Amino acid sequence: MTTRHMLADDDLTPTEQSAVLDLAEHLKTDRHAEQPLAGPRAVAVIFDKPTLRTQLSFATGVAELGGYPMSVDGSLAQIGTRESIADVARVIGRQVSAIVWRTHGQDRLEELASHVDVPVINALTDDYHPCQLLADLLTIREHKGGTAGRTLAYLGDGANNMAHSYLLSCAMAGMHVRIGTPTAHRPAADVLARAETIAAEQGGSVLVTADPVTAADGADVLATDTWVSMGMEGEKGDRTGQSSPFAAFAVTRELLAHAAGDAIVLHCLPAYRGLEIEAEVIDGDQSVVWDEAENRLHAQKALMTFLLTASS
């Protein structure tokens, strides 16, 4: 049987994505219903980038699935520097049942996956954040009664990993996806083309606009992310200063008023109040960010269960 990985959002089919979300809903009500890692079997969880929610949710999730989370400090391991990615993969892949990696380049993750026979899960790269999107879709299901036909507007940096994952995952879920972003920060052309194809197949649509009001108009969900992604700290002044290109795309009460009256607000965290989102919005009645953060646990447990079962 072929080993299944989750390197980008569309490594699942739309049907599989729906099944993983169904399982996540079940695991939220019965947290120990699945034990695919009973033994315990170990999962290597490797971090090259800062983490809070990812570390916590994977450590807790692996334990609740009956396994043992082996946390690896990327700064000590120096994968790809001290020894090659291929050699590291051959060592780790013989000792654990799955590998979770939060790293920089998507190419690093893909190279690792090409040298192991256990599932590899993208816990964030510069290009995609698929685990976050499973949690977001689970949250939308809970608060909007489903995803198909719903409209999500993402405001902010349209070229970052969250924008890319919103495009792919929401299109797979049959949603209408709008990206409100400055023209100079549009999504990567290949990701946009893939999302448009998927949306056409699933009954959704994709729109990229430089007008934040057009993006937010009547939307069921508003989502945003920091304007300074990890690895872009050197651009912080340009991205957050008085002339920030993203200033008009901040999720404020004024912009939220253009969305549907019962719209919900998502933010993957950490949030910077007063920049990409107004404090009164993230702390307001329409914010569901704390459910979204909790759902990382349930969604990732469902994903690990699916990949381990499909690869066995």
PDB file of C-alpha atoms in Angstrom:
ATOM      1  CA  MET A   1       0.000   0.000   0.000  1.00  0.00           C
ATOM      2  CA  THR A   2       1.238   3.501  -0.829  1.00  0.00           C
ATOM      3  CA  THR A   3       2.252   5.720   2.079  1.00  0.00           C
ATOM      4  CA  ARG A   4      -0.047   8.738   2.379  1.00  0.00           C
ATOM      5  CA  HIS A   5       1.383  12.135   3.287  1.00  0.00           C
ATOM      6  CA  MET A   6      -0.181  15.546   3.972  1.00  0.00           C
ATOM      7  CA  LEU A   7       2.288  17.950   2.389  1.00  0.00           C
ATOM      8  CA  ALA A   8      -0.257  20.383   0.919  1.00  0.00           C
ATOM      9  CA  ASP A   9      -3.993  20.847   1.286  1.00  0.00           C
ATOM     10  CA  ASP A  10      -4.888  19.000  -1.900  1.00  0.00           C
ATOM     11  CA  ASP A  11      -3.075  15.831  -0.867  1.00  0.00           C
ATOM     12  CA  LEU A  12      -6.542  14.846   0.353  1.00  0.00           C
ATOM     13  CA  THR A  13      -9.383  14.511  -2.118  1.00  0.00           C
ATOM     14  CA  PRO A  14     -12.537  16.517  -1.358  1.00  0.00           C
ATOM     15  CA  THR A  15     -14.218  13.286  -0.243  1.00  0.00           C
ATOM     16  CA  GLU A  16     -11.307  12.436   2.047  1.00  0.00           C
ATOM     17  CA  GLN A  17     -11.263  15.967   3.445  1.00  0.00           C
ATOM     18  CA  SER A  18     -14.931  15.629   4.360  1.00  0.00           C
ATOM     19  CA  ALA A  19     -14.310  12.228   5.968  1.00  0.00           C
ATOM     20  CA  VAL A  20     -11.435  13.632   8.069  1.00  0.00           C
ATOM     21  CA  LEU A  21     -13.692  16.461   9.253  1.00  0.00           C
ATOM     22  CA  ASP A  22     -16.447  13.960  10.097  1.00  0.00           C
ATOM     23  CA  LEU A  23     -13.935  12.013  12.184  1.00  0.00           C
ATOM     24  CA  ALA A  24     -12.705  15.220  13.835  1.00  0.00           C
ATOM     25  CA  GLU A  25     -16.263  16.012  14.913  1.00  0.00           C
ATOM     26  CA  HIS A  26     -16.521  12.516  16.404  1.00  0.00           C
ATOM     27  CA  LEU A  27     -13.179  12.795  18.200  1.00  0.00           C
ATOM     28  CA  LYS A  28     -14.227  16.120  19.682  1.00  0.00           C
ATOM     29  CA  THR A  29     -17.124  14.391  21.421  1.00  0.00           C
ATOM     30  CA  ASP A  30     -15.199  11.200  22.277  1.00  0.00           C
ATOM     31  CA  ARG A  31     -11.526  12.129  22.532  1.00  0.00           C
ATOM     32  CA  HIS A  32     -10.216   8.567  22.984  1.00  0.00           C
ATOM     33  CA  ALA A  33     -12.416   6.810  20.419  1.00  0.00           C
ATOM     34  CA  GLU A  34      -9.458   6.083  18.104  1.00  0.00           C
ATOM     35  CA  GLN A  35      -6.134   4.542  19.197  1.00  0.00           C
ATOM     36  CA  PRO A  36      -4.087   3.963  16.003  1.00  0.00           C
ATOM     37  CA  LEU A  37      -0.846   4.692  17.890  1.00  0.00           C
ATOM     38  CA  ALA A  38      -1.518   2.317  20.793  1.00  0.00           C
ATOM     39  CA  GLY A  39       1.619   0.488  21.849  1.00  0.00           C
ATOM     40  CA  PRO A  40       2.673   3.214  22.260  1.00  0.00           C
ATOM     41  CA  ARG A  41       4.051   4.019  18.801  1.00  0.00           C
ATOM     42  CA  ALA A  42       6.166   7.165  18.492  1.00  0.00           C
ATOM     43  CA  VAL A  43       5.591  10.197  16.263  1.00  0.00           C
ATOM     44  CA  ALA A  44       8.490  12.584  15.615  1.00  0.00           C
ATOM     45  CA  VAL A  45       7.351  16.206  15.841  1.00  0.00           C
ATOM     46  CA  ILE A  46      10.100  18.468  14.481  1.00  0.00           C
ATOM     47  CA  PHE A  47      10.172  22.268  14.815  1.00  0.00           C
ATOM     48  CA  ASP A  48      12.427  24.545  12.785  1.00  0.00           C
ATOM     49  CA  LYS A  49      10.124  27.503  13.511  1.00  0.00           C
ATOM     50  CA  PRO A  50       8.582  28.936  16.702  1.00  0.00           C
ATOM     51  CA  THR A  51       5.449  27.152  17.869  1.00  0.00           C
ATOM     52  CA  LEU A  52       2.830  27.071  20.594  1.00  0.00           C
ATOM     53  CA  ARG A  53      -0.474  25.717  19.245  1.00  0.00           C
ATOM     54  CA  THR A  54       1.204  23.244  16.870  1.00  0.00           C
ATOM     55  CA  GLN A  55       3.473  21.810  19.567  1.00  0.00           C
ATOM     56  CA  LEU A  56       0.693  21.584  22.121  1.00  0.00           C
ATOM     57  CA  SER A  57      -1.941  20.130  19.810  1.00  0.00           C
ATOM     58  CA  PHE A  58       0.311  17.498  18.242  1.00  0.00           C
ATOM     59  CA  ALA A  59       1.798  16.421  21.594  1.00  0.00           C
ATOM     60  CA  THR A  60      -1.651  16.112  23.135  1.00  0.00           C
ATOM     61  CA  GLY A  61      -3.118  14.539  20.015  1.00  0.00           C
ATOM     62  CA  VAL A  62      -0.462  11.840  19.655  1.00  0.00           C
ATOM     63  CA  ALA A  63      -0.856  10.942  23.334  1.00  0.00           C
ATOM     64  CA  GLU A  64      -4.660  10.764  23.053  1.00  0.00           C
ATOM     65  CA  LEU A  65      -4.296   8.447  20.045  1.00  0.00           C
ATOM     66  CA  GLY A  66      -2.308   6.079  22.272  1.00  0.00           C
ATOM     67  CA  GLY A  67       1.146   7.089  21.063  1.00  0.00           C
ATOM     68  CA  TYR A  68       4.264   8.864  22.222  1.00  0.00           C
ATOM     69  CA  PRO A  69       5.148  12.324  20.843  1.00  0.00           C
ATOM     70  CA  MET A  70       8.921  12.710  20.329  1.00  0.00           C
ATOM     71  CA  SER A  71       9.600  16.435  20.082  1.00  0.00           C
ATOM     72  CA  VAL A  72      12.725  17.345  18.088  1.00  0.00           C
ATOM     73  CA  ASP A  73      14.325  20.808  18.296  1.00  0.00           C
ATOM     74  CA  GLY A  74      15.186  21.773  14.740  1.00  0.00           C
ATOM     75  CA  SER A  75      17.902  24.188  15.879  1.00  0.00           C
ATOM     76  CA  LEU A  76      19.731  21.268  17.489  1.00  0.00           C
ATOM     77  CA  ALA A  77      19.036  18.715  14.760  1.00  0.00           C
ATOM     78  CA  GLN A  78      20.028  21.172  11.976  1.00  0.00           C
ATOM     79  CA  ILE A  79      18.363  19.042   9.334  1.00  0.00           C
ATOM     80  CA  GLY A  80      19.875  19.703   5.940  1.00  0.00           C
ATOM     81  CA  THR A  81      22.895  21.444   7.465  1.00  0.00           C
ATOM     82  CA  ARG A  82      24.593  19.051   9.862  1.00  0.00           C
ATOM     83  CA  GLU A  83      23.466  16.096   7.768  1.00  0.00           C
ATOM     84  CA  SER A  84      21.403  15.751   4.649  1.00  0.00           C
ATOM     85  CA  ILE A  85      17.605  15.647   4.668  1.00  0.00           C
ATOM     86  CA  ALA A  86      17.759  12.239   2.990  1.00  0.00           C
ATOM     87  CA  ASP A  87      20.013  10.770   5.694  1.00  0.00           C
ATOM     88  CA  VAL A  88      17.870  12.220   8.479  1.00  0.00           C
ATOM     89  CA  ALA A  89      14.755  10.807   6.830  1.00  0.00           C
ATOM     90  CA  ARG A  90      16.277   7.314   6.643  1.00  0.00           C
ATOM     91  CA  VAL A  91      17.118   7.415  10.365  1.00  0.00           C
ATOM     92  CA  ILE A  92      13.855   8.860  11.662  1.00  0.00           C
ATOM     93  CA  GLY A  93      11.666   6.853   9.303  1.00  0.00           C
ATOM     94  CA  ARG A  94      12.938   3.562  10.755  1.00  0.00           C
ATOM     95  CA  GLN A  95      12.071   4.529  14.330  1.00  0.00           C
ATOM     96  CA  VAL A  96       8.697   6.261  14.312  1.00  0.00           C
ATOM     97  CA  SER A  97       5.232   5.722  12.870  1.00  0.00           C
ATOM     98  CA  ALA A  98       4.795   9.240  11.475  1.00  0.00           C
ATOM     99  CA  ILE A  99       6.732  12.487  11.099  1.00  0.00           C
ATOM    100  CA  VAL A 100       5.331  15.978  11.684  1.00  0.00           C
ATOM    101  CA  TRP A 101       7.571  18.830  10.471  1.00  0.00           C
ATOM    102  CA  ARG A 102       7.212  22.598  10.849  1.00  0.00           C
ATOM    103  CA  THR A 103       9.865  24.056   8.615  1.00  0.00           C
ATOM    104  CA  HIS A 104      10.701  26.699   6.016  1.00  0.00           C
ATOM    105  CA  GLY A 105      10.805  25.547   2.411  1.00  0.00           C
ATOM    106  CA  GLN A 106       8.133  23.254   1.005  1.00  0.00           C
ATOM    107  CA  ASP A 107      10.943  21.522  -0.897  1.00  0.00           C
ATOM    108  CA  ARG A 108      12.500  20.389   2.415  1.00  0.00           C
ATOM    109  CA  LEU A 109       9.283  18.660   3.430  1.00  0.00           C
ATOM    110  CA  GLU A 110       8.844  17.041   0.031  1.00  0.00           C
ATOM    111  CA  GLU A 111      12.429  15.735   0.042  1.00  0.00           C
ATOM    112  CA  LEU A 112      11.959  14.223   3.496  1.00  0.00           C
ATOM    113  CA  ALA A 113       8.725  12.528   2.426  1.00  0.00           C
ATOM    114  CA  SER A 114      10.423  11.024  -0.618  1.00  0.00           C
ATOM    115  CA  HIS A 115      12.811   9.060   1.606  1.00  0.00           C
ATOM    116  CA  VAL A 116      10.474   7.550   4.223  1.00  0.00           C
ATOM    117  CA  ASP A 117       7.761   4.893   4.334  1.00  0.00           C
ATOM    118  CA  VAL A 118       5.738   6.538   7.113  1.00  0.00           C
ATOM    119  CA  PRO A 119       3.265   9.432   6.788  1.00  0.00           C
ATOM    120  CA  VAL A 120       4.768  12.943   6.775  1.00  0.00           C
ATOM    121  CA  ILE A 121       2.553  15.845   7.867  1.00  0.00           C
ATOM    122  CA  ASN A 122       3.087  19.501   7.026  1.00  0.00           C
ATOM    123  CA  ALA A 123       2.812  21.413  10.311  1.00  0.00           C
ATOM    124  CA  LEU A 124       3.497  24.672   8.396  1.00  0.00           C
ATOM    125  CA  THR A 125       5.865  25.647   5.631  1.00  0.00           C
ATOM    126  CA  ASP A 126       6.385  28.966   3.880  1.00  0.00           C
ATOM    127  CA  ASP A 127       3.877  27.824   1.241  1.00  0.00           C
ATOM    128  CA  TYR A 128       1.066  25.997   3.065  1.00  0.00           C
ATOM    129  CA  HIS A 129      -0.548  25.421   6.475  1.00  0.00           C
ATOM    130  CA  PRO A 130      -2.987  22.557   5.791  1.00  0.00           C
ATOM    131  CA  CYS A 131      -3.488  21.457   9.408  1.00  0.00           C
ATOM    132  CA  GLN A 132      -4.686  24.948  10.324  1.00  0.00           C
ATOM    133  CA  LEU A 133      -7.197  24.807   7.479  1.00  0.00           C
ATOM    134  CA  LEU A 134      -8.675  21.518   8.668  1.00  0.00           C
ATOM    135  CA  ALA A 135      -9.234  23.200  12.029  1.00  0.00           C
ATOM    136  CA  ASP A 136     -10.749  26.245  10.318  1.00  0.00           C
ATOM    137  CA  LEU A 137     -13.130  24.142   8.226  1.00  0.00           C
ATOM    138  CA  LEU A 138     -14.166  22.217  11.340  1.00  0.00           C
ATOM    139  CA  THR A 139     -14.909  25.544  13.042  1.00  0.00           C
ATOM    140  CA  ILE A 140     -16.932  26.783  10.061  1.00  0.00           C
ATOM    141  CA  ARG A 141     -18.936  23.551  10.105  1.00  0.00           C
ATOM    142  CA  GLU A 142     -19.697  24.028  13.786  1.00  0.00           C
ATOM    143  CA  HIS A 143     -20.781  27.656  13.537  1.00  0.00           C
ATOM    144  CA  LYS A 144     -22.281  27.833  10.040  1.00  0.00           C
ATOM    145  CA  GLY A 145     -23.801  24.359   9.737  1.00  0.00           C
ATOM    146  CA  GLY A 146     -21.582  23.324   6.826  1.00  0.00           C
ATOM    147  CA  THR A 147     -19.076  24.601   4.292  1.00  0.00           C
ATOM    148  CA  ALA A 148     -20.524  24.053   0.794  1.00  0.00           C
ATOM    149  CA  GLY A 149     -21.884  27.267  -0.659  1.00  0.00           C
ATOM    150  CA  ARG A 150     -20.499  29.432   2.150  1.00  0.00           C
ATOM    151  CA  THR A 151     -18.318  32.437   1.372  1.00  0.00           C
ATOM    152  CA  LEU A 152     -14.981  33.018   3.112  1.00  0.00           C
ATOM    153  CA  ALA A 153     -13.041  36.246   2.718  1.00  0.00           C
ATOM    154  CA  TYR A 154      -9.374  36.304   3.682  1.00  0.00           C
ATOM    155  CA  LEU A 155      -7.902  39.775   4.182  1.00  0.00           C
ATOM    156  CA  GLY A 156      -4.199  40.578   4.293  1.00  0.00           C
ATOM    157  CA  ASP A 157      -1.090  39.102   2.687  1.00  0.00           C
ATOM    158  CA  GLY A 158      -2.404  37.119  -0.255  1.00  0.00           C
ATOM    159  CA  ALA A 159       0.970  35.554  -0.994  1.00  0.00           C
ATOM    160  CA  ASN A 160       1.513  33.826   2.329  1.00  0.00           C
ATOM    161  CA  ASN A 161       0.926  30.231   3.416  1.00  0.00           C
ATOM    162  CA  MET A 162      -2.492  30.892   4.974  1.00  0.00           C
ATOM    163  CA  ALA A 163      -3.850  32.524   1.826  1.00  0.00           C
ATOM    164  CA  HIS A 164      -2.621  29.584  -0.253  1.00  0.00           C
ATOM    165  CA  SER A 165      -4.193  27.050   2.079  1.00  0.00           C
ATOM    166  CA  TYR A 166      -7.481  28.955   2.243  1.00  0.00           C
ATOM    167  CA  LEU A 167      -7.619  28.899  -1.549  1.00  0.00           C
ATOM    168  CA  LEU A 168      -7.070  25.152  -1.839  1.00  0.00           C
ATOM    169  CA  SER A 169      -8.899  23.827   1.218  1.00  0.00           C
ATOM    170  CA  CYS A 170     -11.957  26.047   0.956  1.00  0.00           C
ATOM    171  CA  ALA A 171     -12.269  25.331  -2.763  1.00  0.00           C
ATOM    172  CA  MET A 172     -12.156  21.615  -1.948  1.00  0.00           C
ATOM    173  CA  ALA A 173     -14.952  22.165   0.589  1.00  0.00           C
ATOM    174  CA  GLY A 174     -17.177  23.737  -2.080  1.00  0.00           C
ATOM    175  CA  MET A 175     -16.832  27.262  -0.717  1.00  0.00           C
ATOM    176  CA  HIS A 176     -16.580  30.610  -2.451  1.00  0.00           C
ATOM    177  CA  VAL A 177     -13.126  31.957  -1.573  1.00  0.00           C
ATOM    178  CA  ARG A 178     -12.225  35.620  -1.801  1.00  0.00           C
ATOM    179  CA  ILE A 179      -8.704  36.910  -1.209  1.00  0.00           C
ATOM    180  CA  GLY A 180      -8.557  40.634  -0.422  1.00  0.00           C
ATOM    181  CA  THR A 181      -4.946  41.722  -0.818  1.00  0.00           C
ATOM    182  CA  PRO A 182      -2.791  44.447  -2.396  1.00  0.00           C
ATOM    183  CA  THR A 183      -2.005  43.803  -6.045  1.00  0.00           C
ATOM    184  CA  ALA A 184       1.683  43.299  -5.235  1.00  0.00           C
ATOM    185  CA  HIS A 185       0.834  40.482  -2.805  1.00  0.00           C
ATOM    186  CA  ARG A 186      -1.401  38.248  -4.904  1.00  0.00           C
ATOM    187  CA  PRO A 187      -1.246  34.458  -4.380  1.00  0.00           C
ATOM    188  CA  ALA A 188       1.230  32.378  -6.369  1.00  0.00           C
ATOM    189  CA  ALA A 189      -0.096  31.831  -9.887  1.00  0.00           C
ATOM    190  CA  ASP A 190       0.138  28.032  -9.736  1.00  0.00           C
ATOM    191  CA  VAL A 191      -1.757  27.832  -6.444  1.00  0.00           C
ATOM    192  CA  LEU A 192      -4.444  30.169  -7.762  1.00  0.00           C
ATOM    193  CA  ALA A 193      -4.837  28.077 -10.912  1.00  0.00           C
ATOM    194  CA  ARG A 194      -5.159  24.863  -8.880  1.00  0.00           C
ATOM    195  CA  ALA A 195      -7.766  26.469  -6.617  1.00  0.00           C
ATOM    196  CA  GLU A 196      -9.786  27.709  -9.591  1.00  0.00           C
ATOM    197  CA  THR A 197      -9.826  24.212 -11.081  1.00  0.00           C
ATOM    198  CA  ILE A 198     -10.868  22.612  -7.796  1.00  0.00           C
ATOM    199  CA  ALA A 199     -13.543  25.252  -7.167  1.00  0.00           C
ATOM    200  CA  ALA A 200     -15.056  24.671 -10.608  1.00  0.00           C
ATOM    201  CA  GLU A 201     -15.266  20.931  -9.858  1.00  0.00           C
ATOM    202  CA  GLN A 202     -16.743  21.386  -6.378  1.00  0.00           C
ATOM    203  CA  GLY A 203     -19.292  24.126  -7.087  1.00  0.00           C
ATOM    204  CA  GLY A 204     -17.350  26.944  -5.476  1.00  0.00           C
ATOM    205  CA  SER A 205     -15.515  29.951  -6.844  1.00  0.00           C
ATOM    206  CA  VAL A 206     -12.331  31.976  -6.377  1.00  0.00           C
ATOM    207  CA  LEU A 207     -11.886  35.752  -6.425  1.00  0.00           C
ATOM    208  CA  VAL A 208      -8.752  37.801  -5.806  1.00  0.00           C
ATOM    209  CA  THR A 209      -9.394  41.505  -5.349  1.00  0.00           C
ATOM    210  CA  ALA A 210      -7.487  44.590  -4.236  1.00  0.00           C
ATOM    211  CA  ASP A 211     -10.709  46.022  -2.761  1.00  0.00           C
ATOM    212  CA  PRO A 212     -11.251  44.849   0.855  1.00  0.00           C
ATOM    213  CA  VAL A 213     -14.938  45.826   0.817  1.00  0.00           C
ATOM    214  CA  THR A 214     -15.567  43.741  -2.293  1.00  0.00           C
ATOM    215  CA  ALA A 215     -13.901  40.800  -0.549  1.00  0.00           C
ATOM    216  CA  ALA A 216     -15.926  41.194   2.660  1.00  0.00           C
ATOM    217  CA  ASP A 217     -19.297  42.026   1.091  1.00  0.00           C
ATOM    218  CA  GLY A 218     -21.903  39.563   2.409  1.00  0.00           C
ATOM    219  CA  ALA A 219     -19.249  36.997   3.437  1.00  0.00           C
ATOM    220  CA  ASP A 220     -20.116  34.293   5.967  1.00  0.00           C
ATOM    221  CA  VAL A 221     -16.556  34.146   7.302  1.00  0.00           C
ATOM    222  CA  LEU A 222     -13.815  36.774   7.596  1.00  0.00           C
ATOM    223  CA  ALA A 223     -10.281  35.486   8.161  1.00  0.00           C
ATOM    224  CA  THR A 224      -6.932  37.146   8.539  1.00  0.00           C
ATOM    225  CA  ASP A 225      -3.345  36.457   9.587  1.00  0.00           C
ATOM    226  CA  THR A 226      -0.303  38.389  10.738  1.00  0.00           C
ATOM    227  CA  TRP A 227       1.221  40.714   8.155  1.00  0.00           C
ATOM    228  CA  VAL A 228       4.719  39.539   9.162  1.00  0.00           C
ATOM    229  CA  SER A 229       4.989  35.808   8.612  1.00  0.00           C
ATOM    230  CA  MET A 230       7.824  33.829  10.194  1.00  0.00           C
ATOM    231  CA  GLY A 231      11.005  34.455   8.241  1.00  0.00           C
ATOM    232  CA  MET A 232       9.874  37.953   7.179  1.00  0.00           C
ATOM    233  CA  GLU A 233      10.968  39.741  10.361  1.00  0.00           C
ATOM    234  CA  GLY A 234      13.376  41.869   8.339  1.00  0.00           C
ATOM    235  CA  GLU A 235      10.382  43.392   6.502  1.00  0.00           C
ATOM    236  CA  LYS A 236       8.450  44.214   9.695  1.00  0.00           C
ATOM    237  CA  GLY A 237       8.927  47.962   9.375  1.00  0.00           C
ATOM    238  CA  ASP A 238       7.624  48.076   5.825  1.00  0.00           C
ATOM    239  CA  ARG A 239       4.721  45.730   6.528  1.00  0.00           C
ATOM    240  CA  THR A 240       3.433  47.277   9.765  1.00  0.00           C
ATOM    241  CA  GLY A 241       4.454  50.952   9.546  1.00  0.00           C
ATOM    242  CA  GLN A 242       2.233  53.908   8.717  1.00  0.00           C
ATOM    243  CA  SER A 243       2.566  53.179   4.995  1.00  0.00           C
ATOM    244  CA  SER A 244       1.849  49.459   5.327  1.00  0.00           C
ATOM    245  CA  PRO A 245       0.337  48.126   2.082  1.00  0.00           C
ATOM    246  CA  PHE A 246      -2.016  46.008   4.202  1.00  0.00           C
ATOM    247  CA  ALA A 247      -3.515  48.827   6.291  1.00  0.00           C
ATOM    248  CA  ALA A 248      -6.757  48.974   4.289  1.00  0.00           C
ATOM    249  CA  PHE A 249      -7.187  45.190   4.707  1.00  0.00           C
ATOM    250  CA  ALA A 250      -7.271  45.168   8.522  1.00  0.00           C
ATOM    251  CA  VAL A 251     -10.322  43.383   9.919  1.00  0.00           C
ATOM    252  CA  THR A 252     -12.029  46.251  11.705  1.00  0.00           C
ATOM    253  CA  ARG A 253     -15.596  46.749  12.940  1.00  0.00           C
ATOM    254  CA  GLU A 254     -16.181  48.918   9.870  1.00  0.00           C
ATOM    255  CA  LEU A 255     -15.051  46.170   7.477  1.00  0.00           C
ATOM    256  CA  LEU A 256     -16.931  43.474   9.421  1.00  0.00           C
ATOM    257  CA  ALA A 257     -20.131  45.504   8.946  1.00  0.00           C
ATOM    258  CA  HIS A 258     -19.925  44.726   5.212  1.00  0.00           C
ATOM    259  CA  ALA A 259     -20.032  40.956   5.897  1.00  0.00           C
ATOM    260  CA  ALA A 260     -23.202  38.968   6.600  1.00  0.00           C
ATOM    261  CA  GLY A 261     -24.869  39.941   9.861  1.00  0.00           C
ATOM    262  CA  ASP A 262     -24.079  36.530  11.377  1.00  0.00           C
ATOM    263  CA  ALA A 263     -20.550  36.309   9.964  1.00  0.00           C
ATOM    264  CA  ILE A 264     -17.842  34.705  12.077  1.00  0.00           C
ATOM    265  CA  VAL A 265     -14.211  35.819  12.377  1.00  0.00           C
ATOM    266  CA  LEU A 266     -11.170  33.524  12.202  1.00  0.00           C
ATOM    267  CA  HIS A 267      -7.524  34.163  13.043  1.00  0.00           C
ATOM    268  CA  CYS A 268      -4.931  31.368  13.229  1.00  0.00           C
ATOM    269  CA  LEU A 269      -2.956  33.248  15.951  1.00  0.00           C
ATOM    270  CA  PRO A 270      -0.759  34.760  17.209  1.00  0.00           C
ATOM    271  CA  ALA A 271      -2.774  37.953  16.643  1.00  0.00           C
ATOM    272  CA  TYR A 272      -1.506  41.518  16.705  1.00  0.00           C
ATOM    273  CA  ARG A 273      -4.385  43.681  17.846  1.00  0.00           C
ATOM    274  CA  GLY A 274      -4.418  47.050  16.137  1.00  0.00           C
ATOM    275  CA  LEU A 275      -2.638  45.729  13.049  1.00  0.00           C
ATOM    276  CA  GLU A 276      -4.286  42.953  11.033  1.00  0.00           C
ATOM    277  CA  ILE A 277      -7.290  42.836  13.380  1.00  0.00           C
ATOM    278  CA  GLU A 278      -8.994  45.290  15.695  1.00  0.00           C
ATOM    279  CA  ALA A 279      -9.152  44.317  19.382  1.00  0.00           C
ATOM    280  CA  GLU A 280     -12.914  44.883  19.433  1.00  0.00           C
ATOM    281  CA  VAL A 281     -13.285  42.336  16.618  1.00  0.00           C
ATOM    282  CA  ILE A 282     -11.097  39.491  17.859  1.00  0.00           C
ATOM    283  CA  ASP A 283     -12.476  39.906  21.380  1.00  0.00           C
ATOM    284  CA  GLY A 284     -16.038  40.473  20.138  1.00  0.00           C
ATOM    285  CA  ASP A 285     -19.117  38.272  19.871  1.00  0.00           C
ATOM    286  CA  GLN A 286     -18.481  37.243  16.253  1.00  0.00           C
ATOM    287  CA  SER A 287     -14.959  35.965  16.926  1.00  0.00           C
ATOM    288  CA  VAL A 288     -14.577  32.161  17.109  1.00  0.00           C
ATOM    289  CA  VAL A 289     -10.781  32.088  17.307  1.00  0.00           C
ATOM    290  CA  TRP A 290     -10.669  30.127  20.555  1.00  0.00           C
ATOM    291  CA  ASP A 291     -12.825  27.341  19.102  1.00  0.00           C
ATOM    292  CA  GLU A 292     -10.547  27.498  16.059  1.00  0.00           C
ATOM    293  CA  ALA A 293      -7.446  27.075  18.248  1.00  0.00           C
ATOM    294  CA  GLU A 294      -8.972  24.112  20.116  1.00  0.00           C
ATOM    295  CA  ASN A 295      -9.954  22.485  16.848  1.00  0.00           C
ATOM    296  CA  ARG A 296      -6.305  22.111  15.853  1.00  0.00           C
ATOM    297  CA  LEU A 297      -6.257  19.175  18.286  1.00  0.00           C
ATOM    298  CA  HIS A 298      -9.334  17.390  16.978  1.00  0.00           C
ATOM    299  CA  ALA A 299      -8.591  17.997  13.291  1.00  0.00           C
ATOM    300  CA  GLN A 300      -4.981  16.804  13.555  1.00  0.00           C
ATOM    301  CA  LYS A 301      -5.984  13.675  15.475  1.00  0.00           C
ATOM    302  CA  ALA A 302      -8.422  12.878  12.684  1.00  0.00           C
ATOM    303  CA  LEU A 303      -5.778  13.532  10.042  1.00  0.00           C
ATOM    304  CA  MET A 304      -3.204  11.308  11.761  1.00  0.00           C
ATOM    305  CA  THR A 305      -5.776   8.522  12.142  1.00  0.00           C
ATOM    306  CA  PHE A 306      -6.696   8.771   8.460  1.00  0.00           C
ATOM    307  CA  LEU A 307      -3.087   8.774   7.201  1.00  0.00           C
ATOM    308  CA  LEU A 308      -1.978   5.922   9.477  1.00  0.00           C
ATOM    309  CA  THR A 309      -4.964   3.808   8.470  1.00  0.00           C
ATOM    310  CA  ALA A 310      -4.610   4.567   4.754  1.00  0.00           C
ATOM    311  CA  SER A 311      -0.867   3.766   4.852  1.00  0.00           C
ATOM    312  CA  SER A 312      -1.102   0.500   6.809  1.00  0.00           C
TER     313      SER A 312
END
